[in-house]
JSON list of C-alpha atoms in Angstrom, two decimals:
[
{"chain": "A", "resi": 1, "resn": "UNK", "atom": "CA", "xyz": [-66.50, -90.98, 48.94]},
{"chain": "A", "resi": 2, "resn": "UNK", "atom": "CA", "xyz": [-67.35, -90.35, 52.24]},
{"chain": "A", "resi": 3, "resn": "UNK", "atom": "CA", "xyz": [-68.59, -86.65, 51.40]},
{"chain": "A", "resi": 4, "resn": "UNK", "atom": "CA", "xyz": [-70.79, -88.62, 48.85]},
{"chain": "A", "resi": 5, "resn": "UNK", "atom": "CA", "xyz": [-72.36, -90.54, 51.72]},
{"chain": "A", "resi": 6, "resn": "UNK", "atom": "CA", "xyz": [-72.62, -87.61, 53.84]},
{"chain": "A", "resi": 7, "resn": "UNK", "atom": "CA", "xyz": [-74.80, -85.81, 50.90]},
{"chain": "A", "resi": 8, "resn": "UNK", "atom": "CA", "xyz": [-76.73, -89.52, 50.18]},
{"chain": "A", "resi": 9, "resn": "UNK", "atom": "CA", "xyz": [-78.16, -88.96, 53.65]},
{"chain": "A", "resi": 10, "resn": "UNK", "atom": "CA", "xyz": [-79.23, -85.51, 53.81]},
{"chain": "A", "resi": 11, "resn": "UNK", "atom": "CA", "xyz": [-80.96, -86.72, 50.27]},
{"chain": "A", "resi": 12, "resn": "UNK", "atom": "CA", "xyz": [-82.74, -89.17, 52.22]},
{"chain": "A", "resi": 13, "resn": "UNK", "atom": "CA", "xyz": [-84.08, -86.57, 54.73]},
{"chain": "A", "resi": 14, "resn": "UNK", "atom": "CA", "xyz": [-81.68, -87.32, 57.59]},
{"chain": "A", "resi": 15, "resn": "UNK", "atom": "CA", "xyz": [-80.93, -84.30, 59.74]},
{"chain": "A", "resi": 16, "resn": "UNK", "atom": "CA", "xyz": [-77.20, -85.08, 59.82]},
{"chain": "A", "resi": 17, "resn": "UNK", "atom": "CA", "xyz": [-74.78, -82.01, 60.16]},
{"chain": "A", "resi": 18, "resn": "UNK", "atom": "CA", "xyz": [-71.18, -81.03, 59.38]},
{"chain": "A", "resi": 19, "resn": "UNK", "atom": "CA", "xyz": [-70.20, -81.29, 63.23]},
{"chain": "A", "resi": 20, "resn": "UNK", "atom": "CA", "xyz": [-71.55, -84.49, 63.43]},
{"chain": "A", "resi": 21, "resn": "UNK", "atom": "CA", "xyz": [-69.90, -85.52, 59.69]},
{"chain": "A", "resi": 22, "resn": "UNK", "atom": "CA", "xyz": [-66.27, -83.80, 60.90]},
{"chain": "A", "resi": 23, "resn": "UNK", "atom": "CA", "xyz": [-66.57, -86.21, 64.64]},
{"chain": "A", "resi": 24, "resn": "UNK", "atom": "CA", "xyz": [-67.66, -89.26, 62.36]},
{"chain": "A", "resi": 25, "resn": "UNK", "atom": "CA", "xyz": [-64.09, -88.21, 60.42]},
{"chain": "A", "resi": 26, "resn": "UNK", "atom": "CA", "xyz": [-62.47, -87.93, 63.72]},
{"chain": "A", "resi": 27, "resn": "UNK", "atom": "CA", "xyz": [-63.29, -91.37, 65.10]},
{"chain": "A", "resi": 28, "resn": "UNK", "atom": "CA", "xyz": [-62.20, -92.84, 61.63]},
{"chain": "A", "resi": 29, "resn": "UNK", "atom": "CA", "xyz": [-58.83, -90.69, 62.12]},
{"chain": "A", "resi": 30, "resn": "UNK", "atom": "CA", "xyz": [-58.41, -92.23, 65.34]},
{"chain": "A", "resi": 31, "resn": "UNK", "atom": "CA", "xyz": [-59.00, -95.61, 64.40]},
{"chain": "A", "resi": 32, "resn": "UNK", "atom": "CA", "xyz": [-61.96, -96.21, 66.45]},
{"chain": "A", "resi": 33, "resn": "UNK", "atom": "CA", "xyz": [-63.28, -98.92, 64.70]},
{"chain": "A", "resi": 34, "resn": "UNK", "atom": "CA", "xyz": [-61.19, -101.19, 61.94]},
{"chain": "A", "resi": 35, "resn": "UNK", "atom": "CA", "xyz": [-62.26, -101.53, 58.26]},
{"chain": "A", "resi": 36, "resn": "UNK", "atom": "CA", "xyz": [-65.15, -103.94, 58.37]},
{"chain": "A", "resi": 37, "resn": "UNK", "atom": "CA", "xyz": [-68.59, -102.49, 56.97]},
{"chain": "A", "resi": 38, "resn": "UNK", "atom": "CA", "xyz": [-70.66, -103.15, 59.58]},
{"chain": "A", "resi": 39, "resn": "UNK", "atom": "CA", "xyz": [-68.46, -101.26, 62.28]},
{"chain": "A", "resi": 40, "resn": "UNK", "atom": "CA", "xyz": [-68.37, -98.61, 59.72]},
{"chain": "A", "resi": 41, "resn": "UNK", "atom": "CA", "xyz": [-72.25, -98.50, 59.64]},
{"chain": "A", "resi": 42, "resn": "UNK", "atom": "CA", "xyz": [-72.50, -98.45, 63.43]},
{"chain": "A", "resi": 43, "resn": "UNK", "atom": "CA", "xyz": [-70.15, -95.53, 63.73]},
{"chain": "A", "resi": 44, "resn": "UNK", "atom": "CA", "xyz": [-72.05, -93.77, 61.47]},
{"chain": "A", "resi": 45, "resn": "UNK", "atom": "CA", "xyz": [-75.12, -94.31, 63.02]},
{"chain": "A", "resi": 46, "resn": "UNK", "atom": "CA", "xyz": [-74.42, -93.11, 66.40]},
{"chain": "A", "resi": 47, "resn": "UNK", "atom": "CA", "xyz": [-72.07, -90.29, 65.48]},
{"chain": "A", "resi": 48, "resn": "UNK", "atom": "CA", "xyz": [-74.68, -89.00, 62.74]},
{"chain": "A", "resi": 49, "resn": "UNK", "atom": "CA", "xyz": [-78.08, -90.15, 63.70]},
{"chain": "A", "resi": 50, "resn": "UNK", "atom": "CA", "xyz": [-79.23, -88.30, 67.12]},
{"chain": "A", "resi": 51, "resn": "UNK", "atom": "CA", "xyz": [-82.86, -89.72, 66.94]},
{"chain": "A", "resi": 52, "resn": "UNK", "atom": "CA", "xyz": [-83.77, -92.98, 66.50]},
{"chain": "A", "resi": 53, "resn": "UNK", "atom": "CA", "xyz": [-86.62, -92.52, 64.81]},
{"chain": "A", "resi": 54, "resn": "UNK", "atom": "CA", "xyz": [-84.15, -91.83, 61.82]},
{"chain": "A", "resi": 55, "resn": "UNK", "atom": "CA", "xyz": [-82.43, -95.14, 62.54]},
{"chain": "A", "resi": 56, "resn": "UNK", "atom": "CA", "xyz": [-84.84, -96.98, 59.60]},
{"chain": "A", "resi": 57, "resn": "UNK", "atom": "CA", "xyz": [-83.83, -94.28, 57.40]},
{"chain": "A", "resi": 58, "resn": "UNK", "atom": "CA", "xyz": [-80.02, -94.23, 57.87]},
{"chain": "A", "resi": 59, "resn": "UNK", "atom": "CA", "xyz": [-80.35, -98.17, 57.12]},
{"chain": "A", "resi": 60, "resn": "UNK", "atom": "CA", "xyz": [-82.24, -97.47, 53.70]},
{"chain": "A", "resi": 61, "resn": "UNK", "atom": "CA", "xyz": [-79.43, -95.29, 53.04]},
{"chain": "A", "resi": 62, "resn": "UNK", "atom": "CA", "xyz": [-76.66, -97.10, 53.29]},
{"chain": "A", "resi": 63, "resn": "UNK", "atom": "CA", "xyz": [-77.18, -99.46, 50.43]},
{"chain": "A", "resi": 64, "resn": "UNK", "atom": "CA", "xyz": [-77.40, -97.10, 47.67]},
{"chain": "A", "resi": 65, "resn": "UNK", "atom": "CA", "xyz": [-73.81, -95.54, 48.33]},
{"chain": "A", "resi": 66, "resn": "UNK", "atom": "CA", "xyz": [-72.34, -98.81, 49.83]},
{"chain": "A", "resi": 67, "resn": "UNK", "atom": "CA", "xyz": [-73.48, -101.51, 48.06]},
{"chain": "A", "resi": 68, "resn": "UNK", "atom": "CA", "xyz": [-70.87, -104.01, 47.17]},
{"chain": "A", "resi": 69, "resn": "UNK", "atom": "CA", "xyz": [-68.02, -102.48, 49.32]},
{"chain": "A", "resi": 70, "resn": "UNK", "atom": "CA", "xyz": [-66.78, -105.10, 51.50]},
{"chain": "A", "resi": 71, "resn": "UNK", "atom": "CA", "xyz": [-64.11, -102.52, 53.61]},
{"chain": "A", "resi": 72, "resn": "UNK", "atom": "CA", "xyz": [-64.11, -99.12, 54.35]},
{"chain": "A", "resi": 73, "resn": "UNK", "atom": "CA", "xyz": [-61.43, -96.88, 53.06]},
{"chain": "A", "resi": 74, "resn": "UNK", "atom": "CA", "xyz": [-58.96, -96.22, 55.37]},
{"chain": "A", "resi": 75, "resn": "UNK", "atom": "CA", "xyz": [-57.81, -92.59, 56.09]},
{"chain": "A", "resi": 76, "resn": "UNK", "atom": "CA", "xyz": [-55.15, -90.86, 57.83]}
]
């Protein structure tokens, strides 16, 4: 799923790449952040989006692979 999200991104024109995808991985790995959606979305955005001029369209992204998921999968 998460690979899914990584590819929803790039479809919405983010310049996101597979360094920053494997340290978003990382963090999860580590348990940076617990299994809420919004910390999810917030570790996402700073590992994946360096400008914030993308930060709009990061948010428009997230719906369309996230919607109705509560909790992110854990992963160890």
């Amino acid at each position: 799923m998460l690979i899914d999200f990584f590819l929803k991104l790039k479809s919405h024109k983010l310049p996101v790449s597979i360094k920053e995808f494997l340290t978003l991985l990382e963090a999860l790995q580590k348990g940076v952040i617990g299994s809420s959606f919004e910390d999810f979305y917030y570790l996402s955005r700073i590992t994946l989006v360096k400008d914030k001029a993308n930060f709009a369209k990061c948010h428009r992204a997230f719906p369309d692979l996230w919607r109705g998921v509560e909790a992110i999968p854990r992963h160890r």
